[in-house]
PDB file of C-alpha atoms and ligand atoms in Angstrom:
ATOM      1  CA  UNK A 953      88.820 -42.604  41.814  1.00 91.00           C
ATOM      2  CA  UNK A 954      85.993 -43.118  43.618  1.00 95.00           C
ATOM      3  CA  UNK A 955      83.611 -46.138  43.130  1.00 96.00           C
ATOM      4  CA  UNK A 956      80.230 -46.127  44.997  1.00 97.00           C
ATOM      5  CA  UNK A 957      77.924 -48.965  44.736  1.00 97.00           C
ATOM      6  CA  UNK A 958      74.543 -49.673  45.968  1.00 97.00           C
ATOM      7  CA  UNK A 959      74.965 -47.531  49.246  1.00 97.00           C
ATOM      8  CA  UNK A 960      72.322 -47.730  51.423  1.00 98.00           C
ATOM      9  CA  UNK A 961      71.892 -46.438  54.866  1.00 98.00           C
ATOM     10  CA  UNK A 962      68.240 -47.279  57.697  1.00 98.00           C
ATOM     11  CA  UNK A 963      68.621 -44.488  60.496  1.00 97.00           C
ATOM     12  CA  UNK A 964      66.218 -46.940  62.168  1.00 95.00           C
ATOM     13  CA  UNK A 965      62.689 -47.037  59.892  1.00 94.00           C
ATOM     14  CA  UNK A 966      63.757 -44.310  57.927  1.00 96.00           C
ATOM     15  CA  UNK A 967      65.087 -44.854  54.501  1.00 97.00           C
ATOM     16  CA  UNK A 968      68.291 -42.097  53.490  1.00 97.00           C
ATOM     17  CA  UNK A 969      70.264 -43.326  50.593  1.00 98.00           C
ATOM     18  CA  UNK A 970      68.531 -45.742  47.878  1.00 97.00           C
ATOM     19  CA  UNK A 971      70.805 -47.832  46.952  1.00 96.00           C
ATOM     20  CA  UNK A 972      73.116 -45.135  44.867  1.00 96.00           C
ATOM     21  CA  UNK A 973      74.952 -45.573  42.454  1.00 97.00           C
ATOM     22  CA  UNK A 974      78.088 -43.096  41.196  1.00 96.00           C
ATOM     23  CA  UNK A 975      81.339 -43.562  39.989  1.00 96.00           C
ATOM     24  CA  UNK A 976      83.783 -40.206  40.288  1.00 96.00           C
ATOM     25  CA  UNK A 977      86.761 -39.836  38.543  1.00 93.00           C
ATOM     26  CA  UNK A 978      90.453 -38.075  39.205  1.00 94.00           C
ATOM     27  CA  UNK A 979      90.924 -34.902  39.106  1.00 94.00           C
ATOM     28  CA  UNK A 980      86.666 -33.333  38.557  1.00 95.00           C
ATOM     29  CA  UNK A 981      85.104 -31.412  41.006  1.00 97.00           C
ATOM     30  CA  UNK A 982      82.266 -33.120  40.770  1.00 97.00           C
ATOM     31  CA  UNK A 983      78.884 -31.530  42.970  1.00 97.00           C
ATOM     32  CA  UNK A 984      75.810 -33.252  45.227  1.00 97.00           C
ATOM     33  CA  UNK A 985      72.900 -31.281  43.839  1.00 96.00           C
ATOM     34  CA  UNK A 986      69.501 -32.132  46.500  1.00 95.00           C
ATOM     35  CA  UNK A 987      66.937 -29.751  48.563  1.00 92.00           C
ATOM     36  CA  UNK A 988      67.602 -30.142  51.856  1.00 93.00           C
ATOM     37  CA  UNK A 989      66.643 -33.768  53.534  1.00 95.00           C
ATOM     38  CA  UNK A 990      67.974 -35.250  50.295  1.00 96.00           C
ATOM     39  CA  UNK A 991      71.095 -37.311  51.289  1.00 97.00           C
ATOM     40  CA  UNK A 992      73.868 -34.440  50.830  1.00 97.00           C
ATOM     41  CA  UNK A 993      75.768 -34.892  54.357  1.00 97.00           C
ATOM     42  CA  UNK A 994      75.250 -39.586  55.023  1.00 98.00           C
ATOM     43  CA  UNK A 995      76.338 -39.109  50.981  1.00 98.00           C
ATOM     44  CA  UNK A 996      79.438 -37.614  51.975  1.00 97.00           C
ATOM     45  CA  UNK A 997      79.825 -39.333  55.646  1.00 96.00           C
ATOM     46  CA  UNK A 998      79.812 -42.485  53.880  1.00 95.00           C
ATOM     47  CA  UNK A 999      82.193 -41.428  51.640  1.00 95.00           C
ATOM     48  CA  UNK A1000      85.211 -40.356  54.804  1.00 93.00           C
ATOM     49  CA  UNK A1001      84.926 -43.188  56.422  1.00 90.00           C
ATOM     50  CA  UNK A1002      82.616 -41.143  59.281  1.00 90.00           C
ATOM     51  CA  UNK A1003      79.661 -43.533  59.734  1.00 93.00           C
ATOM     52  CA  UNK A1004      79.138 -46.790  58.501  1.00 94.00           C
ATOM     53  CA  UNK A1005      76.647 -47.706  55.266  1.00 96.00           C
ATOM     54  CA  UNK A1006      73.917 -50.143  55.907  1.00 97.00           C
ATOM     55  CA  UNK A1007      74.335 -51.852  52.568  1.00 97.00           C
ATOM     56  CA  UNK A1008      76.372 -51.395  50.078  1.00 97.00           C
ATOM     57  CA  UNK A1009      80.180 -50.881  48.641  1.00 95.00           C
ATOM     58  CA  UNK A1010      82.960 -47.081  48.994  1.00 95.00           C
ATOM     59  CA  UNK A1011      86.065 -48.079  46.712  1.00 95.00           C
ATOM     60  CA  UNK A1012      88.116 -45.318  46.841  1.00 92.00           C
ATOM     61  CA  UNK A1013      91.216 -46.061  44.180  1.00 88.00           C
ATOM     62  CA  UNK A1014      90.121 -49.885  44.453  1.00 89.00           C
ATOM     63  CA  UNK A1015      90.626 -49.848  48.167  1.00 89.00           C
ATOM     64  CA  UNK A1016      87.366 -50.875  50.290  1.00 91.00           C
ATOM     65  CA  UNK A1017      86.273 -48.019  53.175  1.00 90.00           C
ATOM     66  CA  UNK A1018      84.540 -50.114  55.133  1.00 88.00           C
ATOM     67  CA  UNK A1019      87.470 -52.543  54.852  1.00 88.00           C
ATOM     68  CA  UNK A1020      90.395 -50.754  55.171  1.00 85.00           C
ATOM     69  CA  UNK A1021      89.566 -47.078  56.961  1.00 83.00           C
ATOM     70  CA  UNK A1022      92.554 -45.858  57.592  1.00 83.00           C
ATOM     71  CA  UNK A1023      93.999 -46.892  54.044  1.00 81.00           C
ATOM     72  CA  UNK A1024      90.935 -44.769  52.693  1.00 78.00           C
ATOM     73  CA  UNK A1025      91.476 -41.765  54.743  1.00 80.00           C
ATOM     74  CA  UNK A1026      94.654 -40.834  53.674  1.00 82.00           C
ATOM     75  CA  UNK A1027      94.562 -40.062  50.424  1.00 88.00           C
ATOM     76  CA  UNK A1028      90.350 -37.615  51.565  1.00 93.00           C
ATOM     77  CA  UNK A1029      90.413 -34.207  53.682  1.00 95.00           C
ATOM     78  CA  UNK A1030      86.725 -33.452  54.669  1.00 95.00           C
ATOM     79  CA  UNK A1031      84.622 -30.394  55.389  1.00 96.00           C
ATOM     80  CA  UNK A1032      81.918 -31.720  57.563  1.00 95.00           C
ATOM     81  CA  UNK A1033      78.706 -29.570  58.093  1.00 92.00           C
ATOM     82  CA  UNK A1034      79.617 -28.307  60.767  1.00 86.00           C
ATOM     83  CA  UNK A1035      83.205 -27.789  61.256  1.00 78.00           C
ATOM     84  CA  UNK A1036      84.877 -28.931  64.753  1.00 74.00           C
ATOM     85  CA  UNK A1037      86.574 -25.289  64.044  1.00 76.00           C
ATOM     86  CA  UNK A1038      88.086 -24.547  67.726  1.00 88.00           C
ATOM     87  CA  UNK A1039      86.348 -20.710  68.349  1.00 91.00           C
ATOM     88  CA  UNK A1040      88.665 -20.119  71.089  1.00 94.00           C
ATOM     89  CA  UNK A1041      91.637 -21.280  69.455  1.00 96.00           C
ATOM     90  CA  UNK A1042      93.734 -19.124  66.611  1.00 97.00           C
ATOM     91  CA  UNK A1043      94.535 -20.178  62.806  1.00 97.00           C
ATOM     92  CA  UNK A1044      97.347 -21.227  63.106  1.00 97.00           C
ATOM     93  CA  UNK A1045      96.485 -23.257  66.329  1.00 96.00           C
ATOM     94  CA  UNK A1046      93.892 -24.947  64.944  1.00 96.00           C
ATOM     95  CA  UNK A1047      95.478 -25.902  62.373  1.00 97.00           C
ATOM     96  CA  UNK A1048      98.372 -27.653  64.172  1.00 97.00           C
ATOM     97  CA  UNK A1049      96.477 -28.721  66.022  1.00 95.00           C
ATOM     98  CA  UNK A1050      94.830 -30.559  63.256  1.00 94.00           C
ATOM     99  CA  UNK A1051      98.248 -31.319  61.173  1.00 95.00           C
ATOM    100  CA  UNK A1052      99.718 -32.753  64.473  1.00 95.00           C
ATOM    101  CA  UNK A1053      96.567 -35.893  64.666  1.00 91.00           C
ATOM    102  CA  UNK A1054      97.039 -36.075  61.338  1.00 90.00           C
ATOM    103  CA  UNK A1055     100.417 -37.042  61.320  1.00 91.00           C
ATOM    104  CA  UNK A1056     101.549 -34.200  59.336  1.00 92.00           C
ATOM    105  CA  UNK A1057     105.153 -34.400  58.350  1.00 90.00           C
ATOM    106  CA  UNK A1058     107.038 -30.469  58.208  1.00 93.00           C
ATOM    107  CA  UNK A1059     104.344 -29.436  59.810  1.00 95.00           C
ATOM    108  CA  UNK A1060     104.978 -25.701  60.196  1.00 95.00           C
ATOM    109  CA  UNK A1061     106.275 -25.764  56.502  1.00 97.00           C
ATOM    110  CA  UNK A1062     102.790 -27.827  55.958  1.00 97.00           C
ATOM    111  CA  UNK A1063     100.372 -25.735  58.351  1.00 97.00           C
ATOM    112  CA  UNK A1064     102.128 -22.247  56.952  1.00 97.00           C
ATOM    113  CA  UNK A1065     100.921 -24.416  52.466  1.00 97.00           C
ATOM    114  CA  UNK A1066      97.501 -24.324  53.438  1.00 97.00           C
ATOM    115  CA  UNK A1067      97.689 -20.953  54.786  1.00 97.00           C
ATOM    116  CA  UNK A1068      98.751 -18.802  51.879  1.00 96.00           C
ATOM    117  CA  UNK A1069      96.675 -21.877  49.551  1.00 94.00           C
ATOM    118  CA  UNK A1070      93.562 -20.383  51.650  1.00 95.00           C
ATOM    119  CA  UNK A1071      94.727 -16.188  52.268  1.00 94.00           C
ATOM    120  CA  UNK A1072      94.604 -17.100  55.994  1.00 96.00           C
ATOM    121  CA  UNK A1073      97.499 -16.004  56.883  1.00 95.00           C
ATOM    122  CA  UNK A1074      96.786 -12.640  57.607  1.00 96.00           C
ATOM    123  CA  UNK A1075      94.166 -13.666  60.492  1.00 97.00           C
ATOM    124  CA  UNK A1076      97.000 -16.372  61.545  1.00 96.00           C
ATOM    125  CA  UNK A1077      96.745 -14.799  65.330  1.00 97.00           C
ATOM    126  CA  UNK A1078      93.509 -14.355  65.588  1.00 97.00           C
ATOM    127  CA  UNK A1079      90.782 -15.959  68.039  1.00 97.00           C
ATOM    128  CA  UNK A1080      88.861 -17.810  65.126  1.00 96.00           C
ATOM    129  CA  UNK A1081      85.519 -16.761  66.983  1.00 95.00           C
ATOM    130  CA  UNK A1082      86.413 -12.843  66.241  1.00 96.00           C
ATOM    131  CA  UNK A1083      86.554 -14.316  61.609  1.00 95.00           C
ATOM    132  CA  UNK A1084      83.821 -13.983  59.586  1.00 92.00           C
ATOM    133  CA  UNK A1085      81.869 -16.619  58.478  1.00 91.00           C
ATOM    134  CA  UNK A1086      84.056 -16.220  55.005  1.00 91.00           C
ATOM    135  CA  UNK A1087      86.903 -16.652  57.074  1.00 93.00           C
ATOM    136  CA  UNK A1088      85.979 -19.647  59.254  1.00 93.00           C
ATOM    137  CA  UNK A1089      84.964 -21.393  56.337  1.00 93.00           C
ATOM    138  CA  UNK A1090      88.670 -21.281  54.853  1.00 94.00           C
ATOM    139  CA  UNK A1091      90.308 -21.731  58.018  1.00 95.00           C
ATOM    140  CA  UNK A1092      87.944 -26.035  57.570  1.00 95.00           C
ATOM    141  CA  UNK A1093      89.211 -25.716  54.183  1.00 96.00           C
ATOM    142  CA  UNK A1094      92.222 -25.279  55.595  1.00 96.00           C
ATOM    143  CA  UNK A1095      92.372 -27.923  58.390  1.00 96.00           C
ATOM    144  CA  UNK A1096      90.271 -30.262  55.300  1.00 96.00           C
ATOM    145  CA  UNK A1097      93.503 -30.373  52.629  1.00 96.00           C
ATOM    146  CA  UNK A1098      96.721 -30.361  55.812  1.00 96.00           C
ATOM    147  CA  UNK A1099      98.317 -33.483  54.644  1.00 94.00           C
ATOM    148  CA  UNK A1100      97.563 -32.663  50.958  1.00 94.00           C
ATOM    149  CA  UNK A1101      94.688 -35.390  50.383  1.00 95.00           C
ATOM    150  CA  UNK A1102      94.320 -36.474  46.285  1.00 94.00           C
ATOM    151  CA  UNK A1103      90.702 -35.751  47.304  1.00 96.00           C
ATOM    152  CA  UNK A1104      88.910 -33.102  49.001  1.00 97.00           C
ATOM    153  CA  UNK A1105      85.140 -33.385  50.339  1.00 97.00           C
ATOM    154  CA  UNK A1106      83.317 -30.359  51.093  1.00 97.00           C
ATOM    155  CA  UNK A1107      79.593 -30.486  52.246  1.00 97.00           C
ATOM    156  CA  UNK A1108      77.856 -27.216  51.211  1.00 96.00           C
ATOM    157  CA  UNK A1109      81.231 -25.062  51.357  1.00 95.00           C
ATOM    158  CA  UNK A1110      79.300 -21.807  50.539  1.00 93.00           C
ATOM    159  CA  UNK A1111      76.332 -22.037  52.567  1.00 90.00           C
ATOM    160  CA  UNK A1112      75.761 -18.743  54.462  1.00 87.00           C
ATOM    161  CA  UNK A1113      78.271 -16.949  53.002  1.00 91.00           C
ATOM    162  CA  UNK A1114      77.685 -13.181  51.967  1.00 90.00           C
ATOM    163  CA  UNK A1115      78.347 -13.029  47.105  1.00 91.00           C
ATOM    164  CA  UNK A1116      81.459 -11.809  48.229  1.00 91.00           C
ATOM    165  CA  UNK A1117      82.607 -14.956  50.190  1.00 91.00           C
ATOM    166  CA  UNK A1118      81.286 -17.849  48.191  1.00 92.00           C
ATOM    167  CA  UNK A1119      82.962 -16.429  44.627  1.00 92.00           C
ATOM    168  CA  UNK A1120      85.968 -16.058  47.187  1.00 91.00           C
ATOM    169  CA  UNK A1121      85.216 -19.914  48.296  1.00 93.00           C
ATOM    170  CA  UNK A1122      84.642 -20.822  44.615  1.00 94.00           C
ATOM    171  CA  UNK A1123      87.367 -19.387  43.112  1.00 94.00           C
ATOM    172  CA  UNK A1124      89.749 -20.898  45.921  1.00 94.00           C
ATOM    173  CA  UNK A1125      87.131 -24.287  45.203  1.00 96.00           C
ATOM    174  CA  UNK A1126      88.291 -24.388  41.542  1.00 95.00           C
ATOM    175  CA  UNK A1127      91.848 -23.580  42.168  1.00 95.00           C
ATOM    176  CA  UNK A1128      91.666 -27.002  44.539  1.00 95.00           C
ATOM    177  CA  UNK A1129      90.108 -28.833  41.809  1.00 95.00           C
ATOM    178  CA  UNK A1130      93.534 -27.256  39.760  1.00 94.00           C
ATOM    179  CA  UNK A1131      94.969 -31.031  40.357  1.00 92.00           C
ATOM    180  CA  UNK A1132      93.029 -32.530  43.162  1.00 96.00           C
ATOM    181  CA  UNK A1133      89.261 -34.247  43.019  1.00 97.00           C
ATOM    182  CA  UNK A1134      86.415 -32.191  44.802  1.00 97.00           C
ATOM    183  CA  UNK A1135      82.923 -33.352  46.320  1.00 98.00           C
ATOM    184  CA  UNK A1136      81.396 -30.330  46.726  1.00 97.00           C
ATOM    185  CA  UNK A1137      77.438 -30.275  47.927  1.00 97.00           C
ATOM    186  CA  UNK A1138      75.022 -27.588  47.192  1.00 95.00           C
ATOM    187  CA  UNK A1139      71.311 -27.610  47.594  1.00 92.00           C
ATOM    188  CA  UNK A1140      71.595 -24.291  44.908  1.00 89.00           C
ATOM    189  CA  UNK A1141      71.570 -25.595  41.051  1.00 87.00           C
ATOM    190  CA  UNK A1142      73.619 -22.169  39.819  1.00 87.00           C
ATOM    191  CA  UNK A1143      76.385 -23.070  42.309  1.00 88.00           C
ATOM    192  CA  UNK A1144      76.974 -26.516  40.573  1.00 92.00           C
ATOM    193  CA  UNK A1145      76.958 -25.816  37.589  1.00 89.00           C
ATOM    194  CA  UNK A1146      78.986 -23.041  37.462  1.00 90.00           C
ATOM    195  CA  UNK A1147      82.197 -24.456  39.568  1.00 94.00           C
ATOM    196  CA  UNK A1148      81.033 -28.154  38.951  1.00 96.00           C
ATOM    197  CA  UNK A1149      82.770 -30.850  35.936  1.00 96.00           C
ATOM    198  CA  UNK A1150      79.896 -33.413  36.601  1.00 96.00           C
ATOM    199  CA  UNK A1151      76.960 -33.685  38.987  1.00 96.00           C
ATOM    200  CA  UNK A1152      74.932 -35.810  40.705  1.00 96.00           C
ATOM    201  CA  UNK A1153      71.070 -34.451  41.408  1.00 95.00           C
ATOM    202  CA  UNK A1154      69.875 -36.586  44.555  1.00 96.00           C
ATOM    203  CA  UNK A1155      66.391 -36.197  46.229  1.00 94.00           C
ATOM    204  CA  UNK A1156      65.027 -38.494  48.645  1.00 95.00           C
ATOM    205  CA  UNK A1157      68.241 -40.389  48.528  1.00 96.00           C
ATOM    206  CA  UNK A1158      67.512 -41.528  44.994  1.00 96.00           C
ATOM    207  CA  UNK A1159      69.844 -40.397  42.427  1.00 95.00           C
ATOM    208  CA  UNK A1160      67.464 -38.512  39.727  1.00 93.00           C
ATOM    209  CA  UNK A1161      70.129 -36.994  37.564  1.00 92.00           C
ATOM    210  CA  UNK A1162      74.048 -37.356  37.005  1.00 93.00           C
ATOM    211  CA  UNK A1163      75.701 -36.453  33.676  1.00 94.00           C
ATOM    212  CA  UNK A1164      77.545 -32.480  32.648  1.00 94.00           C
ATOM    213  CA  UNK A1165      75.450 -29.527  33.483  1.00 91.00           C
ATOM    214  CA  UNK A1166      75.441 -29.388  29.477  1.00 91.00           C
ATOM    215  CA  UNK A1167      73.593 -32.788  29.952  1.00 91.00           C
ATOM    216  CA  UNK A1168      71.481 -32.045  32.582  1.00 87.00           C
ATOM    217  CA  UNK A1169      70.023 -28.998  31.361  1.00 82.00           C
ATOM    218  CA  UNK A1170      70.034 -31.593  27.835  1.00 85.00           C
ATOM    219  CA  UNK A1171      67.750 -33.876  30.055  1.00 81.00           C
ATOM    220  CA  UNK A1172      65.676 -30.864  31.920  1.00 74.00           C
ATOM    221  CA  UNK A1173      64.856 -29.519  28.284  1.00 75.00           C
ATOM    222  CA  UNK A1174      63.462 -32.806  27.319  1.00 77.00           C
ATOM    223  CA  UNK A1175      61.491 -33.930  30.140  1.00 73.00           C
ATOM    224  CA  UNK A1176      59.688 -29.718  29.441  1.00 68.00           C
ATOM    225  CA  UNK A1177      61.713 -28.740  33.427  1.00 65.00           C
ATOM    226  CA  UNK A1178      63.278 -25.985  33.527  1.00 64.00           C
ATOM    227  CA  UNK A1179      65.122 -24.893  36.896  1.00 65.00           C
ATOM    228  CA  UNK A1180      65.311 -21.264  38.085  1.00 67.00           C
ATOM    229  CA  UNK A1181      66.090 -20.301  40.741  1.00 66.00           C
ATOM    230  CA  UNK A1182      64.620 -17.310  42.999  1.00 73.00           C
ATOM    231  CA  UNK A1183      64.871 -14.898  46.250  1.00 74.00           C
ATOM    232  CA  UNK A1184      62.181 -12.503  46.923  1.00 79.00           C
ATOM    233  CA  UNK A1185      58.916 -13.490  49.380  1.00 81.00           C
ATOM    234  CA  UNK A1186      56.302 -16.591  48.809  1.00 80.00           C
ATOM    235  CA  UNK A1187      54.034 -13.522  47.594  1.00 82.00           C
ATOM    236  CA  UNK A1188      56.504 -12.116  45.649  1.00 81.00           C
ATOM    237  CA  UNK A1189      57.728 -15.310  43.518  1.00 80.00           C
ATOM    238  CA  UNK A1190      54.238 -17.288  43.025  1.00 81.00           C
ATOM    239  CA  UNK A1191      53.392 -13.793  41.371  1.00 81.00           C
ATOM    240  CA  UNK A1192      56.167 -13.387  39.550  1.00 79.00           C
ATOM    241  CA  UNK A1193      55.970 -17.189  38.556  1.00 77.00           C
ATOM    242  CA  UNK A1194      52.078 -16.454  36.955  1.00 78.00           C
ATOM    243  CA  UNK A1195      52.705 -14.560  34.833  1.00 77.00           C
ATOM    244  CA  UNK A1196      55.605 -16.715  33.555  1.00 72.00           C
ATOM    245  CA  UNK A1197      54.359 -17.701  29.483  1.00 68.00           C
ATOM    246  CA  UNK A1198      55.200 -21.238  28.429  1.00 61.00           C
TER     247      UNK A1198
HETATM  248  P1  ADP B2173      71.182 -33.827  53.548  1.00 89.08           P
HETATM  249  O1  ADP B2173      71.902 -33.539  54.050  1.00 89.08           O
HETATM  250  O2  ADP B2173      70.904 -33.333  51.934  1.00 89.08           O
HETATM  251  O3  ADP B2173      70.273 -31.744  53.542  1.00 89.08           O
HETATM  252  P2  ADP B2173      71.606 -35.718  55.127  1.00 89.08           P
HETATM  253  O4  ADP B2173      71.535 -36.709  54.461  1.00 89.08           O
HETATM  254  O5  ADP B2173      71.593 -34.909  56.666  1.00 89.08           O
HETATM  255  O6  ADP B2173      70.803 -34.570  54.254  1.00 89.08           O
HETATM  256  O7  ADP B2173      69.732 -36.141  55.707  1.00 89.08           O
HETATM  257  C1  ADP B2173      69.251 -36.860  55.253  1.00 89.08           C
HETATM  258  C2  ADP B2173      67.744 -37.828  55.401  1.00 89.08           C
HETATM  259  O8  ADP B2173      67.837 -38.324  56.661  1.00 89.08           O
HETATM  260  C3  ADP B2173      67.043 -36.634  56.719  1.00 89.08           C
HETATM  261  O9  ADP B2173      65.691 -37.114  55.959  1.00 89.08           O
HETATM  262  C4  ADP B2173      67.709 -36.152  57.464  1.00 89.08           C
HETATM  263  O10 ADP B2173      66.385 -36.151  58.466  1.00 89.08           O
HETATM  264  C5  ADP B2173      67.670 -37.900  57.915  1.00 89.08           C
HETATM  265  N1  ADP B2173      68.929 -37.931  58.159  1.00 89.08           N
HETATM  266  C6  ADP B2173      70.035 -37.259  58.463  1.00 89.08           C
HETATM  267  N2  ADP B2173      71.177 -37.635  59.472  1.00 89.08           N
HETATM  268  C7  ADP B2173      70.265 -38.190  61.280  1.00 89.08           C
HETATM  269  C8  ADP B2173      70.207 -39.320  61.954  1.00 89.08           C
HETATM  270  N3  ADP B2173      71.527 -39.004  62.461  1.00 89.08           N
HETATM  271  N4  ADP B2173      69.465 -39.464  62.057  1.00 89.08           N
HETATM  272  C9  ADP B2173      68.024 -39.745  61.390  1.00 89.08           C
HETATM  273  N5  ADP B2173      67.265 -39.519  60.788  1.00 89.08           N
HETATM  274  C10 ADP B2173      68.760 -38.561  60.011  1.00 89.08           C
HETATM  275 MG1   MG B2174      73.239 -31.134  54.325  1.00 89.08          MG
END
């Protein structure tokens, strides 16, 4: 279980996270939903011990991440927003390198296991720079799950992918979520609705709402709000919205 209490982060004078509290039960797919600049990546960087909070507490299975970052990090795999994937290596070389850095046991076997799970074995010897964005994202997810961590944190795992690649990555996330805790961020409501058990909506560094997708839909409806996703030019969307009747 991950317990976040009263988390606050300032970058200089800028308040990026303000008194954020939430709990993530084990074994769920948990979504952080919010527009750009909401504080999703900042939250994930703090949860993974990559960034210090200004104040507040994060406990992973009872262990305070700030007091014992190494112990907490052993439970975690992380795909940051900008994955540190080395373009001039092959997936196999890169994963061996990460596995060694993580101190993974049975290195060759473990690299094979994550390549199978993320379905990248067929490109294991190609340079990462020559892979599609979808494959690169799988390599990024593969490095996150090396060592079989209980908690997998993925920052905007489907951003920049085409629809088919998005579907494939979603299926992979659902597979991982069958026996792990997965935390993912997204700015797309429909995405978190379809794959997450619980969602935290974050806006301007604060919790705007949280609950199951069904609870959130009910909350929005009760406030007379609807959520919609639109794709088109500004003119098309404004024209279409003007035609909607209440
Ligand atoms: P999100 O991932 O939801 O887009 P971020 O966590 O990246 O949001 O950013 C939250 C806010 O903090 C934004 O206003 C962003 O400009 C600011 N911010 C993020 N990283 C830094 C940084 N290193 N220095 C200063 N401001 C930052
Ligand atoms: Mg971000």
